[in-house]
């Protein structure tokens, strides 16, 4: 048995690593679970990206060290996004995977023994996925417009905290989770867990929400802004629209892009909307 691994702390290229699995660990291997693998002289944690039936017999494959968790942490969507962004920006894959599973989150998950509660979700058969660019020609997007778009299992992705405070500043409803930029790392880690468990029916945050596990949600509302077009995480800069494009290509969530003055990049790269 062979598996592809995305390391969490060390890698030299944007592609997954391949390892063999002994019979001792085979039954505990779960796609998107967590394992320990040798990388050079180190032993590091990594996420199982896929199970491989066949590999190139001419390459040397090392065995995994152990299985840490048989609970899926990510989905096909996040794995595909990490690989796509790593290749596009020529980054070691562990650098990109850290955007999806930062260290404070992994520490909190370890304290929970990687156990999640299944609290809520949206599940339905969709005949056709909806991908829309909604352009405001004679007006701008206002909090009143956002109120009309509130429904169960919706994610609002706003440009910055100015939008967040203007649109959801008085939010006290139990089914809505807002995550301001100044939130502590502990709160952000717990917010990731709450989204994974489906504790809140509506999520509101800035571009960081694109890295969350949104498998329980049915619609993403992305408010475009010409300013701040990149996410800067030292020393890397990744365009927000590249993240959104990779999410679009790898998930089945409905996506609505809101814009008063759509950029040429948006119109060029989202022609299928």
mmCIF file of C-alpha atoms in Angstrom:
data_model
loop_
_atom_site.group_PDB
_atom_site.id
_atom_site.type_symbol
_atom_site.label_atom_id
_atom_site.label_comp_id
_atom_site.label_asym_id
_atom_site.label_seq_id
_atom_site.Cartn_x
_atom_site.Cartn_y
_atom_site.Cartn_z
ATOM 1 C CA UNK A 1 0.000 0.000 0.000
ATOM 2 C CA UNK A 2 1.299 3.455 -0.944
ATOM 3 C CA UNK A 3 0.122 6.937 0.005
ATOM 4 C CA UNK A 4 0.841 10.510 -1.103
ATOM 5 C CA UNK A 5 1.735 12.864 1.732
ATOM 6 C CA UNK A 6 1.727 16.654 2.067
ATOM 7 C CA UNK A 7 4.294 17.416 4.809
ATOM 8 C CA UNK A 8 3.470 20.053 7.400
ATOM 9 C CA UNK A 9 6.958 21.274 8.290
ATOM 10 C CA UNK A 10 9.538 20.324 5.623
ATOM 11 C CA UNK A 11 9.504 19.880 1.866
ATOM 12 C CA UNK A 12 11.705 20.816 -1.077
ATOM 13 C CA UNK A 13 9.206 21.057 -3.927
ATOM 14 C CA UNK A 14 5.493 21.723 -4.609
ATOM 15 C CA UNK A 15 4.499 18.094 -5.161
ATOM 16 C CA UNK A 16 3.359 15.474 -2.618
ATOM 17 C CA UNK A 17 5.755 12.819 -1.315
ATOM 18 C CA UNK A 18 5.112 9.083 -1.715
ATOM 19 C CA UNK A 19 5.516 6.549 1.118
ATOM 20 C CA UNK A 20 4.748 2.910 1.683
ATOM 21 C CA UNK A 21 2.479 1.628 4.455
ATOM 22 C CA UNK A 22 3.090 -1.613 6.314
ATOM 23 C CA UNK A 23 0.283 -3.990 7.257
ATOM 24 C CA UNK A 24 0.582 -2.758 10.845
ATOM 25 C CA UNK A 25 -0.741 0.690 9.857
ATOM 26 C CA UNK A 26 -2.811 -0.075 6.755
ATOM 27 C CA UNK A 27 -6.210 -0.300 8.472
ATOM 28 C CA UNK A 28 -5.682 3.029 10.245
ATOM 29 C CA UNK A 29 -4.846 5.015 7.114
ATOM 30 C CA UNK A 30 -7.575 7.502 6.209
ATOM 31 C CA UNK A 31 -7.381 9.992 3.375
ATOM 32 C CA UNK A 32 -6.861 13.496 4.850
ATOM 33 C CA UNK A 33 -5.746 11.968 8.145
ATOM 34 C CA UNK A 34 -2.420 12.682 9.858
ATOM 35 C CA UNK A 35 0.709 10.510 9.840
ATOM 36 C CA UNK A 36 4.390 10.726 10.725
ATOM 37 C CA UNK A 37 6.878 10.260 7.897
ATOM 38 C CA UNK A 38 10.674 10.467 7.470
ATOM 39 C CA UNK A 39 11.970 13.455 5.486
ATOM 40 C CA UNK A 40 15.728 13.361 5.249
ATOM 41 C CA UNK A 41 17.019 12.738 8.776
ATOM 42 C CA UNK A 42 13.875 14.205 10.361
ATOM 43 C CA UNK A 43 10.478 12.736 11.260
ATOM 44 C CA UNK A 44 7.635 15.095 10.437
ATOM 45 C CA UNK A 45 3.844 15.090 10.391
ATOM 46 C CA UNK A 46 1.983 15.093 7.115
ATOM 47 C CA UNK A 47 -1.543 14.931 5.711
ATOM 48 C CA UNK A 48 -2.565 11.925 3.625
ATOM 49 C CA UNK A 49 -3.480 13.385 0.229
ATOM 50 C CA UNK A 50 -4.389 10.124 -1.518
ATOM 51 C CA UNK A 51 -3.939 6.361 -1.557
ATOM 52 C CA UNK A 52 -1.912 5.127 -4.536
ATOM 53 C CA UNK A 53 -2.397 1.729 -6.149
ATOM 54 C CA UNK A 54 0.693 1.882 -8.324
ATOM 55 C CA UNK A 55 3.926 3.864 -8.250
ATOM 56 C CA UNK A 56 7.115 4.094 -10.275
ATOM 57 C CA UNK A 57 9.130 1.016 -9.294
ATOM 58 C CA UNK A 58 12.370 2.804 -10.152
ATOM 59 C CA UNK A 59 12.164 5.214 -7.221
ATOM 60 C CA UNK A 60 12.999 4.370 -3.636
ATOM 61 C CA UNK A 61 9.988 4.656 -1.320
ATOM 62 C CA UNK A 62 10.409 4.892 2.434
ATOM 63 C CA UNK A 63 7.770 3.605 4.897
ATOM 64 C CA UNK A 64 5.742 5.832 7.174
ATOM 65 C CA UNK A 65 6.685 5.958 10.847
ATOM 66 C CA UNK A 66 3.231 5.977 12.461
ATOM 67 C CA UNK A 67 -0.405 7.058 12.176
ATOM 68 C CA UNK A 68 -1.281 10.042 14.362
ATOM 69 C CA UNK A 69 -4.957 10.497 13.516
ATOM 70 C CA UNK A 70 -7.531 8.627 11.454
ATOM 71 C CA UNK A 71 -9.860 11.643 11.477
ATOM 72 C CA UNK A 72 -10.032 13.588 8.183
ATOM 73 C CA UNK A 73 -8.798 17.124 8.838
ATOM 74 C CA UNK A 74 -9.121 18.471 5.309
ATOM 75 C CA UNK A 75 -11.098 17.551 2.208
ATOM 76 C CA UNK A 76 -10.292 17.022 -1.444
ATOM 77 C CA UNK A 77 -10.855 20.758 -1.915
ATOM 78 C CA UNK A 78 -8.141 21.973 0.469
ATOM 79 C CA UNK A 79 -5.663 19.350 -0.716
ATOM 80 C CA UNK A 80 -6.183 20.358 -4.356
ATOM 81 C CA UNK A 81 -5.945 24.056 -3.466
ATOM 82 C CA UNK A 82 -2.652 23.539 -1.601
ATOM 83 C CA UNK A 83 -1.125 21.647 -4.518
ATOM 84 C CA UNK A 84 -2.405 24.160 -7.095
ATOM 85 C CA UNK A 85 -1.101 27.215 -5.230
ATOM 86 C CA UNK A 86 2.239 25.544 -4.480
ATOM 87 C CA UNK A 87 2.776 24.791 -8.174
ATOM 88 C CA UNK A 88 1.573 28.211 -9.339
ATOM 89 C CA UNK A 89 3.839 30.131 -6.952
ATOM 90 C CA UNK A 90 6.704 27.603 -6.994
ATOM 91 C CA UNK A 91 6.561 27.158 -3.223
ATOM 92 C CA UNK A 92 7.479 24.132 -1.109
ATOM 93 C CA UNK A 93 4.144 22.437 -0.506
ATOM 94 C CA UNK A 94 4.459 22.572 3.288
ATOM 95 C CA UNK A 95 4.580 26.389 3.134
ATOM 96 C CA UNK A 96 1.177 26.488 1.432
ATOM 97 C CA UNK A 97 -0.327 23.738 3.588
ATOM 98 C CA UNK A 98 0.524 25.884 6.641
ATOM 99 C CA UNK A 99 -2.069 28.413 5.408
ATOM 100 C CA UNK A 100 -4.745 25.718 5.768
ATOM 101 C CA UNK A 101 -3.405 24.108 8.961
ATOM 102 C CA UNK A 102 -1.407 26.721 10.931
ATOM 103 C CA UNK A 103 0.576 25.657 13.998
ATOM 104 C CA UNK A 104 -1.847 27.091 16.629
ATOM 105 C CA UNK A 105 -4.690 25.128 15.023
ATOM 106 C CA UNK A 106 -2.701 21.893 14.983
ATOM 107 C CA UNK A 107 -1.805 22.377 18.646
ATOM 108 C CA UNK A 108 -5.472 22.842 19.538
ATOM 109 C CA UNK A 109 -6.512 19.824 17.489
ATOM 110 C CA UNK A 110 -3.894 17.721 19.253
ATOM 111 C CA UNK A 111 -5.349 18.686 22.643
ATOM 112 C CA UNK A 112 -8.737 17.468 21.373
ATOM 113 C CA UNK A 113 -7.168 14.217 20.118
ATOM 114 C CA UNK A 114 -8.341 15.245 16.635
ATOM 115 C CA UNK A 115 -11.959 14.551 17.564
ATOM 116 C CA UNK A 116 -14.807 16.568 16.021
ATOM 117 C CA UNK A 117 -18.471 16.823 16.906
ATOM 118 C CA UNK A 118 -20.932 16.547 14.048
ATOM 119 C CA UNK A 119 -23.204 19.483 14.909
ATOM 120 C CA UNK A 120 -24.668 20.704 11.642
ATOM 121 C CA UNK A 121 -24.360 20.609 7.899
ATOM 122 C CA UNK A 122 -25.991 21.335 4.590
ATOM 123 C CA UNK A 123 -26.436 18.340 2.368
ATOM 124 C CA UNK A 124 -28.484 18.265 -0.813
ATOM 125 C CA UNK A 125 -28.259 17.112 -4.384
ATOM 126 C CA UNK A 126 -27.598 20.030 -6.702
ATOM 127 C CA UNK A 127 -28.510 19.583 -10.346
ATOM 128 C CA UNK A 128 -26.338 22.498 -11.378
ATOM 129 C CA UNK A 129 -23.807 24.506 -9.446
ATOM 130 C CA UNK A 130 -24.330 28.275 -9.346
ATOM 131 C CA UNK A 131 -21.376 30.547 -10.152
ATOM 132 C CA UNK A 132 -22.357 34.203 -10.457
ATOM 133 C CA UNK A 133 -20.758 37.633 -10.725
ATOM 134 C CA UNK A 134 -23.221 40.208 -9.393
ATOM 135 C CA UNK A 135 -22.228 43.678 -10.574
ATOM 136 C CA UNK A 136 -23.786 46.739 -8.953
ATOM 137 C CA UNK A 137 -24.050 49.263 -11.776
ATOM 138 C CA UNK A 138 -25.939 52.214 -10.270
ATOM 139 C CA UNK A 139 -25.352 51.578 -6.576
ATOM 140 C CA UNK A 140 -22.936 49.939 -4.153
ATOM 141 C CA UNK A 141 -23.180 46.841 -2.014
ATOM 142 C CA UNK A 142 -24.623 47.833 1.372
ATOM 143 C CA UNK A 143 -25.362 46.108 4.695
ATOM 144 C CA UNK A 144 -29.015 45.981 3.621
ATOM 145 C CA UNK A 145 -27.992 43.962 0.567
ATOM 146 C CA UNK A 146 -26.010 41.602 2.773
ATOM 147 C CA UNK A 147 -29.061 41.148 5.011
ATOM 148 C CA UNK A 148 -31.075 39.970 2.011
ATOM 149 C CA UNK A 149 -28.397 37.371 1.256
ATOM 150 C CA UNK A 150 -28.365 35.885 4.732
ATOM 151 C CA UNK A 151 -29.498 32.301 4.752
ATOM 152 C CA UNK A 152 -28.470 29.053 6.360
ATOM 153 C CA UNK A 153 -25.024 27.644 5.542
ATOM 154 C CA UNK A 154 -23.635 30.751 3.842
ATOM 155 C CA UNK A 155 -20.086 32.153 4.117
ATOM 156 C CA UNK A 156 -19.400 35.890 3.692
ATOM 157 C CA UNK A 157 -15.857 36.632 2.518
ATOM 158 C CA UNK A 158 -15.212 40.365 2.988
ATOM 159 C CA UNK A 159 -12.206 42.458 1.867
ATOM 160 C CA UNK A 160 -11.176 43.643 5.346
ATOM 161 C CA UNK A 161 -12.302 44.431 8.881
ATOM 162 C CA UNK A 162 -13.782 47.784 7.783
ATOM 163 C CA UNK A 163 -16.365 45.833 5.799
ATOM 164 C CA UNK A 164 -16.831 43.359 8.629
ATOM 165 C CA UNK A 165 -17.570 46.022 11.230
ATOM 166 C CA UNK A 166 -19.811 47.984 8.864
ATOM 167 C CA UNK A 167 -21.864 44.960 7.823
ATOM 168 C CA UNK A 168 -21.921 42.828 10.973
ATOM 169 C CA UNK A 169 -20.815 45.097 13.820
ATOM 170 C CA UNK A 170 -23.818 44.455 16.081
ATOM 171 C CA UNK A 171 -23.974 40.739 15.422
ATOM 172 C CA UNK A 172 -25.174 38.823 18.463
ATOM 173 C CA UNK A 173 -27.140 36.051 16.831
ATOM 174 C CA UNK A 174 -26.125 32.581 17.948
ATOM 175 C CA UNK A 175 -26.027 31.135 14.440
ATOM 176 C CA UNK A 176 -23.534 33.710 13.042
ATOM 177 C CA UNK A 177 -19.783 33.588 13.624
ATOM 178 C CA UNK A 178 -17.751 36.732 12.898
ATOM 179 C CA UNK A 179 -13.951 36.594 13.077
ATOM 180 C CA UNK A 180 -12.219 40.016 13.255
ATOM 181 C CA UNK A 181 -8.565 40.369 12.347
ATOM 182 C CA UNK A 182 -7.548 41.173 15.934
ATOM 183 C CA UNK A 183 -9.001 37.885 17.197
ATOM 184 C CA UNK A 184 -6.467 35.816 19.137
ATOM 185 C CA UNK A 185 -4.834 32.801 17.558
ATOM 186 C CA UNK A 186 -6.788 30.654 20.022
ATOM 187 C CA UNK A 187 -10.083 32.117 18.862
ATOM 188 C CA UNK A 188 -9.139 31.720 15.198
ATOM 189 C CA UNK A 189 -8.208 28.091 15.802
ATOM 190 C CA UNK A 190 -11.521 27.489 17.567
ATOM 191 C CA UNK A 191 -13.336 29.226 14.696
ATOM 192 C CA UNK A 192 -11.770 26.757 12.250
ATOM 193 C CA UNK A 193 -13.027 23.903 14.416
ATOM 194 C CA UNK A 194 -16.498 25.469 14.677
ATOM 195 C CA UNK A 195 -16.658 25.771 10.875
ATOM 196 C CA UNK A 196 -15.484 22.169 10.451
ATOM 197 C CA UNK A 197 -18.176 20.975 12.867
ATOM 198 C CA UNK A 198 -20.924 23.192 11.425
ATOM 199 C CA UNK A 199 -21.583 24.899 14.758
ATOM 200 C CA UNK A 200 -22.630 28.165 13.049
ATOM 201 C CA UNK A 201 -24.932 28.443 10.047
ATOM 202 C CA UNK A 202 -23.290 31.676 8.800
ATOM 203 C CA UNK A 203 -19.567 32.506 8.750
ATOM 204 C CA UNK A 204 -18.200 36.035 8.314
ATOM 205 C CA UNK A 205 -14.519 36.827 7.885
ATOM 206 C CA UNK A 206 -12.010 38.318 5.468
ATOM 207 C CA UNK A 207 -9.959 36.459 2.838
ATOM 208 C CA UNK A 208 -8.531 34.040 5.415
ATOM 209 C CA UNK A 209 -11.866 32.202 5.335
ATOM 210 C CA UNK A 210 -10.908 30.838 1.898
ATOM 211 C CA UNK A 211 -8.420 28.528 3.647
ATOM 212 C CA UNK A 212 -11.087 27.047 5.948
ATOM 213 C CA UNK A 213 -12.719 23.658 5.577
ATOM 214 C CA UNK A 214 -16.061 24.851 4.157
ATOM 215 C CA UNK A 215 -17.426 21.430 3.263
ATOM 216 C CA UNK A 216 -20.505 21.968 5.440
ATOM 217 C CA UNK A 217 -21.568 25.165 3.691
ATOM 218 C CA UNK A 218 -23.513 25.599 0.482
ATOM 219 C CA UNK A 219 -22.690 29.131 -0.683
ATOM 220 C CA UNK A 220 -19.765 31.562 -0.604
ATOM 221 C CA UNK A 221 -20.416 35.288 -1.068
ATOM 222 C CA UNK A 222 -17.160 36.964 -2.084
ATOM 223 C CA UNK A 223 -17.146 40.781 -1.982
ATOM 224 C CA UNK A 224 -14.452 42.029 -4.346
ATOM 225 C CA UNK A 225 -12.384 45.107 -3.600
ATOM 226 C CA UNK A 226 -9.782 46.636 -5.918
ATOM 227 C CA UNK A 227 -7.582 47.483 -2.910
ATOM 228 C CA UNK A 228 -5.585 44.836 -1.075
ATOM 229 C CA UNK A 229 -5.624 42.274 -3.882
ATOM 230 C CA UNK A 230 -3.056 40.000 -2.201
ATOM 231 C CA UNK A 231 -2.613 38.034 0.980
ATOM 232 C CA UNK A 232 0.785 38.773 2.476
ATOM 233 C CA UNK A 233 2.235 36.077 4.703
ATOM 234 C CA UNK A 234 5.951 36.771 5.071
ATOM 235 C CA UNK A 235 7.735 36.366 2.772
ATOM 236 C CA UNK A 236 5.032 35.317 0.294
ATOM 237 C CA UNK A 237 2.333 37.236 -1.531
ATOM 238 C CA UNK A 238 -0.584 35.268 -2.988
ATOM 239 C CA UNK A 239 -3.345 36.893 -5.002
ATOM 240 C CA UNK A 240 -6.802 36.565 -3.491
ATOM 241 C CA UNK A 241 -8.321 35.786 -6.877
ATOM 242 C CA UNK A 242 -5.853 32.915 -7.351
ATOM 243 C CA UNK A 243 -7.036 31.443 -4.045
ATOM 244 C CA UNK A 244 -10.674 31.917 -5.058
ATOM 245 C CA UNK A 245 -10.007 30.378 -8.482
ATOM 246 C CA UNK A 246 -8.392 27.299 -6.937
ATOM 247 C CA UNK A 247 -11.355 26.986 -4.554
ATOM 248 C CA UNK A 248 -13.770 27.281 -7.485
ATOM 249 C CA UNK A 249 -11.978 24.585 -9.470
ATOM 250 C CA UNK A 250 -11.801 22.067 -6.624
ATOM 251 C CA UNK A 251 -15.104 22.438 -4.725
ATOM 252 C CA UNK A 252 -18.828 22.237 -5.448
ATOM 253 C CA UNK A 253 -19.868 25.174 -3.262
ATOM 254 C CA UNK A 254 -22.027 27.842 -4.925
ATOM 255 C CA UNK A 255 -20.060 31.075 -5.358
ATOM 256 C CA UNK A 256 -21.406 34.613 -5.775
ATOM 257 C CA UNK A 257 -18.896 37.396 -6.466
ATOM 258 C CA UNK A 258 -20.114 40.893 -5.568
ATOM 259 C CA UNK A 259 -18.492 43.882 -7.268
ATOM 260 C CA UNK A 260 -19.264 47.491 -8.175
ATOM 261 C CA UNK A 261 -16.178 47.864 -10.382
ATOM 262 C CA UNK A 262 -14.990 44.369 -11.369
ATOM 263 C CA UNK A 263 -11.304 44.163 -12.163
ATOM 264 C CA UNK A 264 -10.050 42.976 -15.541
ATOM 265 C CA UNK A 265 -8.375 40.068 -13.774
ATOM 266 C CA UNK A 266 -11.719 38.998 -12.333
ATOM 267 C CA UNK A 267 -13.473 39.154 -15.704
ATOM 268 C CA UNK A 268 -10.609 37.331 -17.427
ATOM 269 C CA UNK A 269 -10.129 34.520 -14.923
ATOM 270 C CA UNK A 270 -13.772 33.881 -14.100
ATOM 271 C CA UNK A 271 -15.261 33.715 -17.579
ATOM 272 C CA UNK A 272 -17.174 30.571 -16.597
ATOM 273 C CA UNK A 273 -19.248 32.605 -14.113
#
